[in-house]
């Protein structure tokens, strides 16, 4: 799993790191929650689904088990912050992503007692698990939360319809490259050919770019 030891938190992980494992095994976030800690000698703590979806119960579990690293979808983050704004105050790292961010909820979490590092992650399933990250230290009024820069061993490119890089501020399509990119879709060769292209920026042969759409 190429990116598990190269995510924004694993360089700071070790035996005193407790990573919550709450995602279903079919969800790509579980790849990070399971293999991420095992790859760097950290610990994994399994938290059941009902607890993960109950803000009060989750807050208690984080404290009781000494959780230091937690991954949430943006929707669950919003739900928890609405009910328990200071739920994440004991964490070292909180990673969230999966859909457009509600800046008001993020600002609320930062004001109420944030984790040591609040990290907004972006990465489609085809780029298992995270492709970019942004350390959130504040939210400007009427602002947005960026998806940030690529994680280690990953590249991102904003390209036009001819696969040329576009200048800053110009609309383009996001492409992701690196060893975390999947090989394609099972038994769907036409869709694979449409979405997974040769990486024209790579130095090694056989590398692919994923067209995010």
mmCIF file of C-alpha atoms in Angstrom:
data_model
loop_
_atom_site.group_PDB
_atom_site.id
_atom_site.type_symbol
_atom_site.label_atom_id
_atom_site.label_comp_id
_atom_site.label_asym_id
_atom_site.label_seq_id
_atom_site.Cartn_x
_atom_site.Cartn_y
_atom_site.Cartn_z
ATOM 1 C CA UNK A 1 0.000 0.000 0.000
ATOM 2 C CA UNK A 2 2.222 2.840 -1.230
ATOM 3 C CA UNK A 3 0.687 5.819 0.521
ATOM 4 C CA UNK A 4 0.104 4.426 4.022
ATOM 5 C CA UNK A 5 3.591 5.315 5.197
ATOM 6 C CA UNK A 6 3.594 8.619 3.324
ATOM 7 C CA UNK A 7 0.466 10.372 4.596
ATOM 8 C CA UNK A 8 0.454 13.662 6.534
ATOM 9 C CA UNK A 9 0.466 11.914 9.916
ATOM 10 C CA UNK A 10 2.566 8.774 9.638
ATOM 11 C CA UNK A 11 5.900 10.589 9.809
ATOM 12 C CA UNK A 12 4.860 11.549 13.352
ATOM 13 C CA UNK A 13 3.552 8.105 14.326
ATOM 14 C CA UNK A 14 5.000 5.407 16.549
ATOM 15 C CA UNK A 15 4.174 3.109 19.479
ATOM 16 C CA UNK A 16 2.356 5.888 21.359
ATOM 17 C CA UNK A 17 0.047 6.558 18.400
ATOM 18 C CA UNK A 18 -3.465 5.084 18.620
ATOM 19 C CA UNK A 19 -5.367 5.157 15.315
ATOM 20 C CA UNK A 20 -9.139 4.668 15.409
ATOM 21 C CA UNK A 21 -10.393 2.033 12.977
ATOM 22 C CA UNK A 22 -14.048 2.787 12.335
ATOM 23 C CA UNK A 23 -14.487 2.585 8.567
ATOM 24 C CA UNK A 24 -16.086 -0.390 6.861
ATOM 25 C CA UNK A 25 -13.483 -2.628 5.232
ATOM 26 C CA UNK A 26 -15.054 -1.877 1.827
ATOM 27 C CA UNK A 27 -14.390 1.863 2.279
ATOM 28 C CA UNK A 28 -10.938 2.985 1.153
ATOM 29 C CA UNK A 29 -10.373 4.955 4.376
ATOM 30 C CA UNK A 30 -9.998 1.571 6.082
ATOM 31 C CA UNK A 31 -6.817 1.071 4.059
ATOM 32 C CA UNK A 32 -5.222 3.958 5.933
ATOM 33 C CA UNK A 33 -6.759 3.059 9.305
ATOM 34 C CA UNK A 34 -5.506 -0.540 9.186
ATOM 35 C CA UNK A 35 -2.282 -0.556 7.194
ATOM 36 C CA UNK A 36 -1.172 2.973 8.078
ATOM 37 C CA UNK A 37 -0.504 2.235 11.775
ATOM 38 C CA UNK A 38 0.795 -1.276 11.109
ATOM 39 C CA UNK A 39 3.322 0.083 8.593
ATOM 40 C CA UNK A 40 4.918 2.429 11.128
ATOM 41 C CA UNK A 41 4.603 0.521 14.410
ATOM 42 C CA UNK A 42 1.571 2.416 15.708
ATOM 43 C CA UNK A 43 -1.537 0.881 17.276
ATOM 44 C CA UNK A 44 -5.023 0.379 15.862
ATOM 45 C CA UNK A 45 -8.164 0.625 18.011
ATOM 46 C CA UNK A 46 -11.387 -0.760 16.523
ATOM 47 C CA UNK A 47 -14.461 1.410 17.149
ATOM 48 C CA UNK A 48 -17.891 0.073 16.200
ATOM 49 C CA UNK A 49 -20.165 1.800 13.699
ATOM 50 C CA UNK A 50 -22.803 2.869 16.229
ATOM 51 C CA UNK A 51 -20.166 4.637 18.321
ATOM 52 C CA UNK A 52 -18.652 6.322 15.267
ATOM 53 C CA UNK A 53 -22.051 7.777 14.346
ATOM 54 C CA UNK A 54 -22.996 8.940 17.860
ATOM 55 C CA UNK A 55 -21.210 12.222 18.704
ATOM 56 C CA UNK A 56 -21.467 11.767 22.472
ATOM 57 C CA UNK A 57 -20.387 8.120 22.392
ATOM 58 C CA UNK A 58 -17.542 8.900 19.984
ATOM 59 C CA UNK A 59 -16.245 11.694 22.205
ATOM 60 C CA UNK A 60 -16.179 9.308 25.149
ATOM 61 C CA UNK A 61 -14.452 6.576 23.147
ATOM 62 C CA UNK A 62 -11.720 8.927 21.944
ATOM 63 C CA UNK A 63 -10.876 9.829 25.529
ATOM 64 C CA UNK A 64 -11.327 6.344 26.993
ATOM 65 C CA UNK A 65 -9.065 4.636 24.448
ATOM 66 C CA UNK A 66 -6.516 7.437 24.208
ATOM 67 C CA UNK A 67 -7.086 7.813 20.464
ATOM 68 C CA UNK A 68 -4.521 10.117 18.877
ATOM 69 C CA UNK A 69 -5.483 9.836 15.174
ATOM 70 C CA UNK A 70 -8.977 9.804 13.706
ATOM 71 C CA UNK A 71 -10.288 9.768 10.130
ATOM 72 C CA UNK A 72 -13.824 11.021 9.427
ATOM 73 C CA UNK A 73 -15.886 11.794 6.382
ATOM 74 C CA UNK A 74 -16.839 15.447 6.131
ATOM 75 C CA UNK A 75 -20.486 14.559 6.751
ATOM 76 C CA UNK A 76 -19.675 12.832 10.048
ATOM 77 C CA UNK A 77 -17.357 15.679 11.060
ATOM 78 C CA UNK A 78 -20.236 18.113 10.549
ATOM 79 C CA UNK A 79 -22.560 15.936 12.622
ATOM 80 C CA UNK A 80 -20.104 15.588 15.500
ATOM 81 C CA UNK A 81 -19.166 19.280 15.597
ATOM 82 C CA UNK A 82 -22.840 20.295 15.631
ATOM 83 C CA UNK A 83 -23.458 18.179 18.742
ATOM 84 C CA UNK A 84 -20.029 18.174 20.461
ATOM 85 C CA UNK A 85 -17.895 21.061 19.164
ATOM 86 C CA UNK A 86 -14.938 20.146 21.400
ATOM 87 C CA UNK A 87 -15.062 16.408 20.663
ATOM 88 C CA UNK A 88 -11.625 16.402 19.038
ATOM 89 C CA UNK A 89 -9.658 18.356 21.637
ATOM 90 C CA UNK A 90 -7.696 15.281 22.805
ATOM 91 C CA UNK A 91 -6.525 14.238 19.320
ATOM 92 C CA UNK A 92 -3.139 14.813 17.757
ATOM 93 C CA UNK A 93 -4.445 14.366 14.211
ATOM 94 C CA UNK A 94 -7.924 14.590 12.742
ATOM 95 C CA UNK A 95 -8.160 13.837 9.024
ATOM 96 C CA UNK A 96 -11.392 14.529 7.167
ATOM 97 C CA UNK A 97 -12.637 14.664 3.599
ATOM 98 C CA UNK A 98 -14.864 13.028 1.035
ATOM 99 C CA UNK A 99 -17.115 15.905 0.001
ATOM 100 C CA UNK A 100 -17.310 19.696 -0.089
ATOM 101 C CA UNK A 101 -16.388 21.252 3.255
ATOM 102 C CA UNK A 102 -18.742 23.350 5.369
ATOM 103 C CA UNK A 103 -16.379 26.174 6.439
ATOM 104 C CA UNK A 104 -18.670 27.158 9.320
ATOM 105 C CA UNK A 105 -18.387 23.711 10.920
ATOM 106 C CA UNK A 106 -14.615 23.712 10.510
ATOM 107 C CA UNK A 107 -14.382 27.160 12.096
ATOM 108 C CA UNK A 108 -16.594 25.952 14.943
ATOM 109 C CA UNK A 109 -14.304 22.979 15.580
ATOM 110 C CA UNK A 110 -11.225 25.205 15.557
ATOM 111 C CA UNK A 111 -12.789 27.617 18.034
ATOM 112 C CA UNK A 112 -14.134 25.011 20.468
ATOM 113 C CA UNK A 113 -10.983 22.996 21.125
ATOM 114 C CA UNK A 114 -9.302 21.646 18.016
ATOM 115 C CA UNK A 115 -6.947 18.691 17.630
ATOM 116 C CA UNK A 116 -3.253 19.470 17.420
ATOM 117 C CA UNK A 117 -3.488 19.105 13.633
ATOM 118 C CA UNK A 118 -6.705 19.354 11.624
ATOM 119 C CA UNK A 119 -6.040 18.010 8.139
ATOM 120 C CA UNK A 120 -8.339 18.221 5.137
ATOM 121 C CA UNK A 121 -7.615 15.317 2.785
ATOM 122 C CA UNK A 122 -8.699 14.659 -0.767
ATOM 123 C CA UNK A 123 -8.449 11.427 -2.682
ATOM 124 C CA UNK A 124 -10.854 9.403 -4.802
ATOM 125 C CA UNK A 125 -10.981 5.640 -4.328
ATOM 126 C CA UNK A 126 -8.956 5.281 -7.533
ATOM 127 C CA UNK A 127 -6.013 6.965 -5.775
ATOM 128 C CA UNK A 128 -6.177 4.983 -2.507
ATOM 129 C CA UNK A 129 -6.523 6.602 -0.010
ATOM 130 C CA UNK A 130 -5.333 10.220 0.070
ATOM 131 C CA UNK A 131 -3.875 12.188 -2.819
ATOM 132 C CA UNK A 132 -3.628 15.662 -1.276
ATOM 133 C CA UNK A 133 -3.677 17.243 2.165
ATOM 134 C CA UNK A 134 -4.078 20.683 3.702
ATOM 135 C CA UNK A 135 -3.305 21.658 7.296
ATOM 136 C CA UNK A 136 -6.292 23.738 8.425
ATOM 137 C CA UNK A 137 -5.219 26.502 10.783
ATOM 138 C CA UNK A 138 -8.062 28.906 10.145
ATOM 139 C CA UNK A 139 -11.020 29.639 7.904
ATOM 140 C CA UNK A 140 -11.459 33.066 6.355
ATOM 141 C CA UNK A 141 -14.918 34.602 6.470
ATOM 142 C CA UNK A 142 -16.874 33.395 3.435
ATOM 143 C CA UNK A 143 -13.796 31.330 2.588
ATOM 144 C CA UNK A 144 -13.241 27.749 1.540
ATOM 145 C CA UNK A 145 -10.938 24.986 2.752
ATOM 146 C CA UNK A 146 -8.408 23.970 0.059
ATOM 147 C CA UNK A 147 -7.575 20.366 -0.797
ATOM 148 C CA UNK A 148 -3.915 21.324 -0.474
ATOM 149 C CA UNK A 149 -0.808 19.734 -1.936
ATOM 150 C CA UNK A 150 0.058 16.150 -2.916
ATOM 151 C CA UNK A 151 1.120 13.613 -0.320
ATOM 152 C CA UNK A 152 4.549 12.012 -0.704
ATOM 153 C CA UNK A 153 5.002 9.889 -3.862
ATOM 154 C CA UNK A 154 1.932 11.455 -5.477
ATOM 155 C CA UNK A 155 1.592 14.072 -8.198
ATOM 156 C CA UNK A 156 -1.397 16.202 -9.141
ATOM 157 C CA UNK A 157 -1.841 18.193 -12.340
ATOM 158 C CA UNK A 158 -4.532 20.585 -13.539
ATOM 159 C CA UNK A 159 -4.698 20.071 -17.304
ATOM 160 C CA UNK A 160 -6.708 21.285 -20.280
ATOM 161 C CA UNK A 161 -8.497 19.054 -22.800
ATOM 162 C CA UNK A 162 -5.190 18.493 -24.629
ATOM 163 C CA UNK A 163 -3.465 17.435 -21.395
ATOM 164 C CA UNK A 164 -1.439 20.630 -21.177
ATOM 165 C CA UNK A 165 -0.958 22.286 -17.762
ATOM 166 C CA UNK A 166 -3.166 25.340 -17.283
ATOM 167 C CA UNK A 167 -1.933 28.579 -15.668
ATOM 168 C CA UNK A 168 -2.845 29.386 -12.076
ATOM 169 C CA UNK A 169 -6.429 30.597 -11.826
ATOM 170 C CA UNK A 170 -7.541 28.915 -15.054
ATOM 171 C CA UNK A 171 -10.143 26.146 -14.895
ATOM 172 C CA UNK A 172 -8.911 22.683 -15.834
ATOM 173 C CA UNK A 173 -9.332 19.028 -14.941
ATOM 174 C CA UNK A 174 -7.487 17.409 -12.036
ATOM 175 C CA UNK A 175 -5.284 14.390 -12.771
ATOM 176 C CA UNK A 176 -3.536 12.265 -10.127
ATOM 177 C CA UNK A 177 -0.355 10.248 -10.599
ATOM 178 C CA UNK A 178 1.860 8.027 -8.481
ATOM 179 C CA UNK A 179 2.052 4.450 -7.186
ATOM 180 C CA UNK A 180 -1.222 4.842 -5.288
ATOM 181 C CA UNK A 181 -3.199 5.106 -8.538
ATOM 182 C CA UNK A 182 -5.242 1.983 -9.268
ATOM 183 C CA UNK A 183 -4.622 -0.130 -12.359
ATOM 184 C CA UNK A 184 -8.169 0.290 -13.620
ATOM 185 C CA UNK A 185 -11.708 -0.990 -13.216
ATOM 186 C CA UNK A 186 -12.404 -4.715 -13.040
ATOM 187 C CA UNK A 187 -13.888 -6.033 -16.292
ATOM 188 C CA UNK A 188 -14.527 -2.497 -17.608
ATOM 189 C CA UNK A 189 -11.805 -1.934 -20.212
ATOM 190 C CA UNK A 190 -13.528 0.987 -21.957
ATOM 191 C CA UNK A 191 -13.955 2.976 -18.746
ATOM 192 C CA UNK A 192 -10.413 2.092 -17.680
ATOM 193 C CA UNK A 193 -9.037 3.427 -20.967
ATOM 194 C CA UNK A 194 -11.053 6.630 -20.543
ATOM 195 C CA UNK A 195 -10.010 7.341 -16.957
ATOM 196 C CA UNK A 196 -6.498 5.875 -16.637
ATOM 197 C CA UNK A 197 -4.000 7.407 -19.051
ATOM 198 C CA UNK A 198 -0.238 7.058 -19.515
ATOM 199 C CA UNK A 199 1.529 9.480 -17.171
ATOM 200 C CA UNK A 200 3.222 11.903 -19.550
ATOM 201 C CA UNK A 201 5.012 13.557 -16.614
ATOM 202 C CA UNK A 202 6.515 10.372 -15.138
ATOM 203 C CA UNK A 203 10.168 9.438 -15.472
ATOM 204 C CA UNK A 204 9.536 5.688 -15.216
ATOM 205 C CA UNK A 205 7.700 3.685 -17.895
ATOM 206 C CA UNK A 206 4.255 2.262 -17.201
ATOM 207 C CA UNK A 207 3.082 4.970 -14.784
ATOM 208 C CA UNK A 208 -0.532 6.127 -15.004
ATOM 209 C CA UNK A 209 -2.573 9.285 -14.492
ATOM 210 C CA UNK A 210 -6.112 9.107 -13.161
ATOM 211 C CA UNK A 211 -8.556 11.566 -14.727
ATOM 212 C CA UNK A 212 -10.794 12.655 -11.839
ATOM 213 C CA UNK A 213 -13.499 14.237 -14.009
#
